[in-house]
Amino acid sequence: MRGAGILAVCAMAAKLVGAMYRVPLTNIIGSQGMGLYHMIFPLYTVLLTISSGGLPVAISRVVSARMAKNDEKGARAVLAVSLVSLTLIGLVAGGAVALLRNQIASVQGNSAAAMPYLGIAPSIVFVAVISCFRGYYQGKQNMLPSAISQLTEQIVKVAAGLTLARFMLPLGVEYAVLGALIGVSASELLTMLILAVQFYFTNRRYKKRTRISVFALNTEAAADTVLAAPPSKPQKIGSLLKEIYKVAIPVTLGSLVMPLTQVIDSILVINMLTAGGVGRTAATSLFGLMAGPVGTLLNMPVVVTLSFSVALLPKVSECFTKGECAGADIGRSLKFNMILGLLATLTFAVFAGALMRGFYSRGLSATEIRQGTTLLIIGSISVLYISLLQVATAVLQGTNRAHKPAVNLLYGAVLKIILSLALLPFFGVAGAMAASAACYGLVCVLDIRAMRKIAAPNIKLREFLIGPLIAGAAFIATGLVLLYVLSPRLSAVWSAVIAAGAAVLVYFAALIATKSIRAADLKEFPLLGKLIKKIAAKKQKTADVAAQDENPAA
């Protein structure tokens, strides 16, 4: 929970900074530019997944197993082997993007996307290296380096991307998109350097500790007081790679499914809308609206809930290696993701129009705002599904069953493609969004079903389901009533802000009233835990003083 709390705080901050990037970027390059921007990202995500997608999970899993045996040297060997292999794969993938950019853009239906691919190609190498360091630290249950690097990555992307996009806009929209993507590559480069420098100093401290331990062990007086792990047998590079990729390959294949369907989306949506009579520019704008402004909002809470699954995976792996049960950790992670996922879903569903106007009124037309509002309402339910399947996926990966989420994602992707083909001709881009929501719903059910067969989560129905549903009903009632009352008196934005704030307070008050959230849960988080302990200590001190006043003899 402490690791999840650190990740969640930094991830939320990073997402807020990311929103600061996407919102003004939309206002600079418009929906057409965002369409080009998000034509690049599906293939970019596929290549990132091939070069590094499953490795953070695999490295985290293997490193945590080593650390469960107190084998620090073995954990560092895992990192070294991963760095070499992933750098080579990243170089091949990045070079392929740069060389084949014209052919890729032609297949996607808009040749203007060719040039921006040059801006994003170098980052494939940088992200491959970043994933090695993040997996290593997460495997040691140290979430701080990953959390801090996410935040710095977003800050640099905002500064460099917006500056270059605005500077290059007079040359044309595609040049502005190129500038924004160069900013992405610059942010990944800096993040890679920060993690490398951090590891350098960590390595120095480790070597110093090792020298001191060896000296102490060679001193007869200290021999009985030094607790050192038995020296691990050197492992061959081939066997290390086999162990890593045994986990990484199924995770990578599973991670590839959704990016590949997004690539298919980028081809299907634009080409099918064009075939239905929509102009190519308008079709690109509609795809950009779905993938850009709406997708950005939907992804914000998903990154926060992902923190719980990232922090949970090495813990499950450690328990699995030691033959212990992690049911309490799994249950708590599921409960928090249910609470946060439901809150996000209801916020998007009730306040979709206000969110679209508040974030994008400068860059989108009134018609695009209305279309985006519809897409946001349709896609809101997918946030809850993703929040729950993240925990189930972490459990399956941590117990050496990484192939299960991969297969389930494949089923979901097939459903998404079938529904997209069926719904796009009748409902346009809204049909594609509905297909995505149905896909995540199916994957969520399948993942949780598979997880329950392996590890029974320690959850209470009242805390996990009944309490959140009661709190959700209170949220909806509060939000709608306040919107109805305040809208004639205040501006649309202020009435939505006040209504949403009150609804969130009512939501958490209802969760506390139904005992879905307990003080014991909050004590696990950094800062909150310290605050609760201080309040409890102060109350106890006050009670002791009062008791002493009443009974001075005692």
Coordinates of C-alpha atoms in Angstrom, one line a residue:
M1 CA 0.0 0.0 0.0
R2 CA 2.9 2.4 0.8
G3 CA 4.4 1.7 -2.7
A4 CA 1.0 2.1 -4.3
G5 CA 0.5 5.4 -2.4
I6 CA 3.8 6.8 -3.7
L7 CA 3.1 5.7 -7.2
A8 CA -0.5 6.9 -7.1
V9 CA 0.5 10.4 -5.9
C10 CA 3.3 10.8 -8.4
A11 CA 1.2 9.2 -11.2
M12 CA -1.7 11.6 -10.5
A13 CA 0.7 14.5 -10.6
A14 CA 2.2 13.2 -13.8
K15 CA -1.2 12.8 -15.3
L16 CA -2.2 16.4 -14.3
V17 CA 0.9 17.6 -16.0
G18 CA 0.1 15.4 -19.0
A19 CA -3.3 16.9 -19.2
M20 CA -1.7 20.3 -19.2
Y21 CA 0.2 19.0 -22.2
R22 CA -2.7 17.5 -24.2
V23 CA -5.1 20.3 -23.5
P24 CA -3.0 23.2 -24.8
L25 CA -1.6 20.9 -27.5
T26 CA -5.2 20.4 -28.7
N27 CA -5.7 24.2 -28.6
I28 CA -2.5 24.7 -30.7
I29 CA -2.8 22.1 -33.4
G30 CA -6.6 21.5 -33.3
S31 CA -8.5 18.2 -33.9
Q32 CA -6.8 17.6 -37.2
G33 CA -3.4 17.8 -35.6
M34 CA -4.5 15.6 -32.8
G35 CA -5.7 13.1 -35.4
L36 CA -2.2 13.0 -36.9
Y37 CA -0.7 12.8 -33.4
H38 CA -2.8 9.8 -32.5
M39 CA -2.2 8.1 -35.9
I40 CA 1.4 7.9 -34.8
F41 CA 0.9 6.6 -31.3
P42 CA -0.9 3.2 -32.0
L43 CA 2.1 1.9 -34.0
Y44 CA 4.5 3.6 -31.7
T45 CA 2.9 1.8 -28.7
V46 CA 3.0 -1.6 -30.6
L47 CA 6.8 -1.1 -31.2
L48 CA 7.3 0.0 -27.6
T49 CA 5.5 -3.1 -26.4
I50 CA 7.6 -5.4 -28.7
S51 CA 10.8 -3.8 -27.5
S52 CA 10.0 -3.3 -23.8
G53 CA 6.4 -3.9 -23.0
G54 CA 6.6 -7.1 -21.0
L55 CA 10.1 -6.5 -19.6
P56 CA 9.2 -4.2 -16.6
V57 CA 6.8 -6.9 -15.4
A58 CA 9.2 -9.8 -16.1
I59 CA 12.2 -8.0 -14.5
S60 CA 10.1 -7.0 -11.5
R61 CA 8.9 -10.6 -11.2
V62 CA 12.4 -12.2 -11.5
V63 CA 14.1 -9.6 -9.4
S64 CA 11.5 -9.9 -6.6
A65 CA 12.1 -13.7 -6.6
R66 CA 15.8 -13.1 -6.3
M67 CA 15.3 -10.6 -3.4
A68 CA 13.0 -13.1 -1.6
K69 CA 16.2 -15.3 -1.4
N70 CA 18.3 -12.3 -0.4
D71 CA 20.3 -12.6 -3.7
E72 CA 21.2 -9.0 -4.5
K73 CA 24.0 -10.1 -6.9
G74 CA 21.5 -12.2 -8.9
A75 CA 19.0 -9.3 -9.1
R76 CA 21.7 -7.0 -10.6
A77 CA 22.7 -9.7 -13.1
V78 CA 19.1 -9.7 -14.3
L79 CA 19.3 -5.9 -14.9
A80 CA 22.6 -6.1 -16.8
V81 CA 21.4 -8.8 -19.2
S82 CA 18.1 -7.0 -19.7
L83 CA 19.8 -3.7 -20.6
V84 CA 21.9 -5.3 -23.3
S85 CA 19.2 -7.3 -25.0
L86 CA 16.6 -4.5 -24.8
T87 CA 18.9 -1.8 -26.2
L88 CA 19.5 -3.9 -29.3
I89 CA 15.8 -4.6 -29.8
G90 CA 15.0 -0.9 -29.3
L91 CA 17.6 0.1 -31.9
V92 CA 16.1 -2.3 -34.5
A93 CA 12.5 -1.1 -33.8
G94 CA 13.4 2.6 -33.9
G95 CA 15.3 2.2 -37.1
A96 CA 12.4 0.3 -38.7
V97 CA 10.0 3.2 -37.9
A98 CA 12.4 5.8 -39.4
L99 CA 13.0 3.8 -42.6
L100 CA 9.3 2.7 -43.3
R101 CA 7.5 5.9 -42.2
N102 CA 6.1 6.7 -45.7
Q103 CA 4.7 3.2 -46.3
I104 CA 3.1 3.2 -42.8
A105 CA 1.4 6.6 -43.2
S106 CA 0.1 5.5 -46.6
V107 CA -1.5 2.4 -45.2
Q108 CA -3.1 4.5 -42.4
G109 CA -4.8 6.7 -44.9
N110 CA -3.0 10.0 -44.5
S111 CA 0.5 10.6 -45.9
A112 CA 1.0 13.7 -43.8
A113 CA 1.7 11.4 -40.8
A114 CA 5.0 10.2 -42.4
M115 CA 7.2 13.1 -41.2
P116 CA 6.1 13.0 -37.5
Y117 CA 7.3 9.4 -37.2
L118 CA 10.9 10.7 -37.3
G119 CA 10.3 12.7 -34.1
I120 CA 9.1 9.6 -32.1
A121 CA 11.6 7.0 -33.4
P122 CA 14.5 7.7 -31.0
S123 CA 12.3 7.4 -28.0
I124 CA 11.8 3.7 -28.7
V125 CA 15.4 3.1 -27.7
F126 CA 15.2 5.3 -24.6
V127 CA 12.0 3.7 -23.3
A128 CA 13.6 0.2 -23.7
V129 CA 16.3 1.2 -21.3
I130 CA 13.9 3.0 -18.9
S131 CA 11.8 -0.1 -18.7
C132 CA 14.8 -2.1 -17.4
F133 CA 15.6 0.3 -14.6
R134 CA 11.9 0.6 -13.6
G135 CA 11.4 -3.2 -13.5
Y136 CA 14.5 -3.6 -11.4
Y137 CA 13.5 -1.0 -8.8
Q138 CA 9.9 -2.3 -8.7
G139 CA 11.1 -5.8 -8.2
K140 CA 12.9 -4.5 -5.1
Q141 CA 9.6 -3.0 -4.0
N142 CA 11.1 0.5 -4.3
M143 CA 8.5 2.5 -6.2
L144 CA 10.1 5.9 -5.7
P145 CA 12.4 5.9 -8.8
S146 CA 9.6 4.9 -11.1
A147 CA 7.3 7.5 -9.6
I148 CA 9.7 10.3 -9.7
S149 CA 10.8 9.5 -13.3
Q150 CA 7.2 9.5 -14.5
L151 CA 6.8 13.0 -13.2
T152 CA 10.0 14.4 -14.6
E153 CA 9.1 12.7 -18.0
Q154 CA 5.8 14.6 -18.2
I155 CA 7.3 17.9 -17.1
V156 CA 9.9 17.8 -19.9
K157 CA 7.4 16.6 -22.4
V158 CA 5.2 19.6 -21.6
A159 CA 8.0 22.2 -21.8
A160 CA 9.7 20.8 -24.9
G161 CA 6.6 19.5 -26.8
L162 CA 4.5 22.7 -26.5
T163 CA 7.4 25.0 -27.2
L164 CA 8.4 23.1 -30.4
A165 CA 4.8 22.6 -31.5
R166 CA 4.0 26.3 -31.3
F167 CA 7.4 27.3 -32.9
M168 CA 6.9 24.9 -35.9
L169 CA 3.1 25.5 -36.4
P170 CA 3.7 28.3 -39.1
L171 CA 5.3 25.6 -41.3
G172 CA 2.2 23.4 -41.2
V173 CA 0.2 21.2 -38.9
E174 CA 2.4 18.1 -39.6
Y175 CA 5.5 20.1 -38.6
A176 CA 3.8 21.2 -35.4
V177 CA 3.0 17.5 -34.6
L178 CA 6.6 16.6 -35.4
G179 CA 7.7 19.2 -32.8
A180 CA 5.4 17.8 -30.2
L181 CA 6.8 14.3 -30.8
I182 CA 10.4 15.5 -30.6
G183 CA 9.4 16.8 -27.2
V184 CA 8.3 13.3 -26.3
S185 CA 11.7 11.8 -27.3
A186 CA 13.5 14.5 -25.4
S187 CA 11.5 13.7 -22.2
E188 CA 12.4 10.0 -22.6
L189 CA 16.1 10.7 -23.0
L190 CA 16.2 12.8 -19.9
T191 CA 14.3 10.2 -17.9
M192 CA 16.7 7.5 -19.1
L193 CA 19.7 9.6 -17.9
I194 CA 18.1 10.3 -14.5
L195 CA 17.5 6.6 -13.8
A196 CA 21.0 5.7 -15.1
V197 CA 22.6 8.3 -12.8
Q198 CA 20.5 7.1 -9.8
F199 CA 21.5 3.5 -10.4
Y200 CA 25.2 4.6 -10.7
F201 CA 25.1 6.0 -7.1
T202 CA 23.1 3.0 -5.9
N203 CA 25.7 0.7 -7.4
R204 CA 28.5 2.6 -5.6
R205 CA 26.7 2.3 -2.2
Y206 CA 26.2 -1.5 -2.9
K207 CA 29.9 -2.0 -3.6
K208 CA 30.9 -0.1 -0.5
R209 CA 28.5 -2.2 1.6
T210 CA 29.9 -5.4 0.0
R211 CA 33.5 -4.5 0.8
I212 CA 32.6 -3.7 4.4
S213 CA 30.7 -7.0 4.8
V214 CA 33.6 -9.0 3.3
F215 CA 36.0 -7.3 5.7
A216 CA 33.7 -8.0 8.7
L217 CA 33.3 -11.7 7.7
N218 CA 37.1 -12.0 7.6
T219 CA 37.3 -10.6 11.1
E220 CA 36.8 -13.4 13.7
A221 CA 35.2 -11.1 16.3
A222 CA 32.6 -9.9 13.9
A223 CA 31.9 -13.2 12.2
D224 CA 28.9 -14.1 14.4
T225 CA 27.3 -10.7 14.2
V226 CA 27.2 -10.1 10.4
L227 CA 24.2 -11.4 8.7
A228 CA 25.1 -11.9 5.0
A229 CA 23.4 -13.9 2.3
P230 CA 25.2 -17.0 1.1
P231 CA 27.1 -16.2 -2.1
S232 CA 24.9 -16.9 -5.1
K233 CA 26.1 -19.2 -7.9
P234 CA 26.9 -17.2 -11.1
Q235 CA 24.1 -17.7 -13.6
K236 CA 24.8 -18.0 -17.3
I237 CA 23.6 -15.3 -19.6
G238 CA 21.5 -17.8 -21.6
S239 CA 19.7 -19.2 -18.6
L240 CA 19.0 -15.6 -17.3
L241 CA 17.6 -14.6 -20.6
K242 CA 15.4 -17.7 -20.6
E243 CA 14.1 -17.0 -17.2
I244 CA 13.3 -13.3 -18.0
Y245 CA 11.7 -13.9 -21.4
K246 CA 9.7 -16.9 -20.1
V247 CA 7.7 -14.2 -18.2
A248 CA 8.2 -11.4 -20.7
I249 CA 7.0 -13.1 -23.9
P250 CA 3.5 -13.9 -22.7
V251 CA 3.2 -10.5 -21.0
T252 CA 4.4 -8.8 -24.2
L253 CA 2.0 -10.8 -26.4
G254 CA -0.8 -9.8 -24.0
S255 CA 0.4 -6.2 -24.0
L256 CA 0.5 -6.2 -27.8
V257 CA -3.2 -7.0 -28.2
M258 CA -4.7 -3.6 -27.4
P259 CA -2.1 -1.5 -29.2
L260 CA -2.6 -3.7 -32.3
T261 CA -6.4 -3.1 -32.0
Q262 CA -5.7 0.6 -31.7
V263 CA -3.6 0.4 -34.9
I264 CA -6.6 -1.4 -36.5
D265 CA -8.8 1.3 -35.1
S266 CA -6.6 4.0 -36.7
I267 CA -7.1 2.2 -40.1
L268 CA -10.8 1.1 -39.7
V269 CA -12.2 4.4 -38.3
I270 CA -10.7 6.7 -40.8
N271 CA -11.2 4.5 -43.8
M272 CA -14.7 3.4 -42.9
L273 CA -15.9 6.9 -42.2
T274 CA -14.4 8.1 -45.5
A275 CA -16.2 5.2 -47.3
G276 CA -19.4 6.4 -45.6
G277 CA -19.1 9.8 -47.1
V278 CA -17.2 11.7 -44.5
G279 CA -14.2 13.7 -45.8
R280 CA -10.7 12.4 -45.0
T281 CA -9.9 15.5 -43.0
A282 CA -13.1 15.3 -41.0
A283 CA -12.6 11.5 -40.5
T284 CA -9.1 12.2 -39.2
S285 CA -10.5 14.9 -36.8
L286 CA -13.2 12.4 -35.5
F287 CA -10.5 9.8 -34.8
G288 CA -8.4 12.4 -33.2
L289 CA -11.3 13.5 -31.0
M290 CA -11.8 9.9 -29.7
A291 CA -8.2 9.1 -29.2
G292 CA -7.0 12.5 -28.1
P293 CA -9.2 14.7 -25.9
V294 CA -11.6 11.9 -24.8
G295 CA -8.8 9.3 -24.5
T296 CA -6.7 11.7 -22.4
L297 CA -9.5 12.2 -19.9
L298 CA -10.3 8.5 -19.6
N299 CA -6.6 7.6 -19.1
M300 CA -6.1 10.0 -16.1
P301 CA -7.7 7.8 -13.4
V302 CA -6.5 4.6 -15.0
V303 CA -2.9 5.6 -14.3
V304 CA -3.7 6.1 -10.6
T305 CA -5.4 2.7 -10.3
L306 CA -2.5 1.1 -12.1
S307 CA -0.3 2.1 -9.2
F308 CA -2.0 -0.5 -7.0
S309 CA -1.4 -3.3 -9.5
V310 CA 2.3 -2.3 -10.1
A311 CA 3.0 -2.2 -6.4
L312 CA 1.0 -5.5 -5.9
L313 CA 2.9 -7.6 -8.5
P314 CA 6.3 -7.9 -6.7
K315 CA 4.5 -8.6 -3.4
V316 CA 2.5 -11.4 -4.9
S317 CA 5.6 -12.7 -6.6
E318 CA 7.5 -12.7 -3.3
C319 CA 4.7 -14.5 -1.5
F320 CA 4.4 -17.0 -4.3
T321 CA 8.2 -17.7 -4.2
K322 CA 8.0 -18.2 -0.4
G323 CA 4.8 -20.3 -0.6
E324 CA 2.8 -17.6 1.4
C325 CA -0.7 -16.2 0.9
A326 CA -1.2 -12.6 -0.4
G327 CA -5.0 -12.7 -0.2
A328 CA -5.2 -9.6 2.1
D329 CA -3.1 -7.5 -0.2
I330 CA -5.1 -8.6 -3.3
G331 CA -8.4 -7.9 -1.5
R332 CA -7.3 -4.4 -0.4
S333 CA -6.0 -3.5 -3.9
L334 CA -9.3 -4.8 -5.5
K335 CA -11.3 -2.7 -3.1
F336 CA -9.4 0.5 -3.6
N337 CA -9.5 0.1 -7.4
M338 CA -13.2 -0.5 -7.2
I339 CA -13.7 2.7 -5.2
L340 CA -11.5 4.8 -7.4
G341 CA -12.6 3.3 -10.7
L342 CA -16.3 3.7 -9.9
L343 CA -15.7 7.3 -8.8
A344 CA -14.0 8.1 -12.1
T345 CA -16.7 6.4 -14.1
L346 CA -19.5 8.3 -12.4
T347 CA -17.6 11.6 -12.7
F348 CA -17.2 11.2 -16.5
A349 CA -20.8 10.1 -16.9
V350 CA -22.4 12.9 -14.9
F351 CA -20.0 15.8 -15.7
A352 CA -18.9 14.8 -19.3
G353 CA -20.1 18.1 -20.9
A354 CA -18.6 20.3 -18.2
L355 CA -15.2 18.4 -18.5
M356 CA -15.1 18.7 -22.3
R357 CA -16.0 22.5 -22.2
G358 CA -13.6 23.2 -19.3
F359 CA -10.6 21.5 -20.9
Y360 CA -11.1 22.0 -24.6
S361 CA -13.3 25.0 -25.3
R362 CA -10.4 26.9 -26.9
G363 CA -9.3 24.2 -29.3
L364 CA -12.6 22.4 -30.3
S365 CA -15.7 23.7 -31.9
A366 CA -19.2 23.5 -30.2
T367 CA -20.0 20.5 -32.5
E368 CA -16.8 18.7 -31.5
I369 CA -17.5 19.4 -27.8
R370 CA -20.9 17.8 -28.1
Q371 CA -19.4 14.8 -30.0
G372 CA -16.7 14.5 -27.4
T373 CA -19.3 14.6 -24.5
T374 CA -21.1 11.6 -26.1
L375 CA -17.9 9.7 -26.5
L376 CA -16.8 10.4 -22.9
I377 CA -20.2 9.1 -21.5
I378 CA -20.0 6.0 -23.6
G379 CA -16.3 5.3 -22.7
S380 CA -16.7 6.1 -19.0
I381 CA -17.7 2.5 -18.0
S382 CA -14.4 1.2 -19.4
V383 CA -12.5 3.0 -16.6
L384 CA -14.1 0.8 -14.0
Y385 CA -13.5 -2.4 -16.0
I386 CA -9.8 -1.5 -16.5
S387 CA -9.3 -0.6 -12.8
L388 CA -10.4 -4.1 -11.7
L389 CA -8.7 -6.1 -14.4
Q390 CA -5.4 -4.3 -13.6
V391 CA -5.3 -6.0 -10.2
A392 CA -6.3 -9.4 -11.6
T393 CA -3.6 -9.1 -14.2
A394 CA -1.0 -8.3 -11.6
V395 CA -2.0 -11.4 -9.6
L396 CA -1.9 -13.7 -12.6
Q397 CA 1.5 -12.3 -13.7
G398 CA 2.9 -12.6 -10.2
T399 CA 2.0 -16.3 -9.9
N400 CA 3.6 -17.3 -13.2
R401 CA 0.4 -17.3 -15.2
A402 CA 1.1 -14.3 -17.5
H403 CA -0.4 -16.2 -20.5
K404 CA -3.9 -15.9 -19.0
P405 CA -4.3 -12.1 -19.3
A406 CA -2.8 -12.3 -22.8
V407 CA -5.3 -14.8 -24.0
N408 CA -8.2 -12.9 -22.4
L409 CA -7.1 -9.7 -24.0
L410 CA -7.1 -11.5 -27.4
Y411 CA -10.7 -12.5 -26.8
G412 CA -11.5 -8.9 -26.0
A413 CA -9.7 -7.6 -29.0
V414 CA -11.6 -9.9 -31.3
L415 CA -14.9 -8.7 -29.8
K416 CA -13.8 -5.1 -30.2
I417 CA -13.0 -5.6 -33.9
I418 CA -16.3 -7.4 -34.6
L419 CA -18.3 -4.8 -32.8
S420 CA -16.4 -1.9 -34.5
L421 CA -17.2 -3.4 -38.0
A422 CA -20.8 -3.8 -37.0
L423 CA -21.4 -0.4 -35.3
L424 CA -19.2 2.0 -37.2
P425 CA -21.5 2.2 -40.3
F426 CA -24.5 3.0 -38.1
F427 CA -23.2 5.1 -35.2
G428 CA -19.9 6.4 -36.5
V429 CA -17.1 7.0 -34.1
A430 CA -19.4 6.4 -31.1
G431 CA -19.7 2.8 -32.3
A432 CA -16.0 2.4 -32.0
M433 CA -16.0 3.8 -28.5
A434 CA -18.8 1.4 -27.5
A435 CA -16.8 -1.5 -28.9
S436 CA -13.8 -0.6 -26.7
A437 CA -16.0 -0.5 -23.6
A438 CA -17.5 -3.9 -24.4
C439 CA -13.9 -5.3 -25.0
Y440 CA -12.7 -4.2 -21.5
G441 CA -15.9 -5.5 -19.9
L442 CA -15.2 -9.0 -21.3
V443 CA -11.5 -8.9 -20.3
C444 CA -12.4 -7.8 -16.8
V445 CA -14.8 -10.7 -16.3
L446 CA -12.3 -13.3 -17.7
D447 CA -9.3 -12.0 -15.7
I448 CA -11.2 -11.9 -12.4
R449 CA -12.5 -15.4 -13.0
A450 CA -9.0 -16.7 -13.7
M451 CA -7.6 -14.9 -10.6
R452 CA -10.2 -16.4 -8.3
K453 CA -9.2 -19.9 -9.3
I454 CA -5.5 -19.2 -8.3
A455 CA -5.6 -16.8 -5.4
A456 CA -8.7 -16.1 -3.3
P457 CA -8.8 -12.4 -2.5
N458 CA -9.7 -11.6 1.1
I459 CA -12.6 -9.2 0.4
K460 CA -16.0 -8.5 2.1
L461 CA -19.0 -8.1 -0.2
R462 CA -20.2 -5.0 1.8
E463 CA -16.8 -3.3 1.5
F464 CA -16.1 -4.2 -2.1
L465 CA -19.6 -3.9 -3.8
I466 CA -22.5 -2.9 -1.6
G467 CA -20.8 0.1 0.0
P468 CA -19.4 1.6 -3.2
L469 CA -22.8 1.1 -5.0
I470 CA -24.6 3.0 -2.2
A471 CA -21.9 5.7 -2.4
G472 CA -22.2 5.8 -6.2
A473 CA -26.0 6.4 -6.0
A474 CA -25.4 9.2 -3.5
F475 CA -22.8 10.7 -5.9
I476 CA -25.2 10.7 -8.8
A477 CA -28.1 12.2 -6.8
T478 CA -25.9 14.9 -5.3
G479 CA -24.3 15.8 -8.6
L480 CA -27.5 16.0 -10.7
V481 CA -29.5 17.9 -8.0
L482 CA -26.8 20.5 -7.5
L483 CA -26.3 20.9 -11.3
Y484 CA -30.1 21.5 -11.7
V485 CA -30.1 24.0 -8.8
L486 CA -26.8 25.9 -9.6
S487 CA -27.0 26.0 -13.5
P488 CA -29.5 28.9 -13.7
R489 CA -27.5 31.0 -11.1
L490 CA -23.8 30.3 -12.0
S491 CA -21.7 29.7 -15.2
A492 CA -21.7 26.1 -16.5
V493 CA -18.1 25.6 -15.4
W494 CA -18.5 26.9 -11.8
S495 CA -21.8 25.0 -11.3
A496 CA -20.1 21.8 -12.4
V497 CA -17.0 22.4 -10.2
I498 CA -19.2 23.0 -7.1
A499 CA -21.5 20.1 -7.9
A500 CA -18.6 17.7 -8.5
G501 CA -16.8 18.7 -5.4
A502 CA -19.9 18.2 -3.2
A503 CA -20.6 14.8 -4.9
V504 CA -17.1 13.6 -4.2
L505 CA -17.4 14.5 -0.6
V506 CA -20.7 12.8 -0.3
Y507 CA -19.3 9.7 -2.1
F508 CA -16.4 9.3 0.4
A509 CA -18.7 10.1 3.4
A510 CA -21.0 7.3 2.3
L511 CA -18.0 4.9 1.9
I512 CA -16.9 5.7 5.5
A513 CA -20.5 5.4 6.7
T514 CA -20.9 1.9 5.1
K515 CA -17.4 1.0 6.5
S516 CA -16.0 0.4 3.0
I517 CA -13.1 2.6 4.0
R518 CA -11.6 2.0 7.4
A519 CA -8.9 3.8 9.3
A520 CA -6.7 0.7 9.1
D521 CA -6.8 1.0 5.3
L522 CA -5.7 4.6 5.3
K523 CA -2.9 4.0 7.8
E524 CA -1.0 2.1 5.1
F525 CA -0.5 5.2 3.0
P526 CA 2.4 7.6 3.5
L527 CA 1.5 11.0 5.0
L528 CA -2.1 9.8 5.7
G529 CA -0.9 7.1 8.0
K530 CA 1.3 9.5 9.9
L531 CA -1.5 12.0 10.2
I532 CA -4.0 9.3 11.5
K533 CA -1.4 8.0 14.0
K534 CA -0.8 11.6 15.3
I535 CA -4.5 12.3 15.7
A536 CA -5.0 8.9 17.5
A537 CA -2.0 9.6 19.8
K538 CA -3.3 13.1 20.6
K539 CA -6.8 11.7 21.4
Q540 CA -5.2 9.1 23.7
K541 CA -3.2 11.7 25.5
T542 CA -6.2 13.9 26.0
A543 CA -8.2 10.9 27.3
D544 CA -5.3 10.0 29.7
V545 CA -5.2 13.6 31.1
A546 CA -8.9 13.6 31.6
A547 CA -8.8 10.2 33.4
Q548 CA -6.0 11.5 35.6
D549 CA -8.0 14.7 36.5
E550 CA -11.0 12.5 37.5
N551 CA -8.9 10.2 39.6
P552 CA -5.8 12.0 41.0
A553 CA -4.9 9.1 43.3
A554 CA -4.6 6.7 40.5

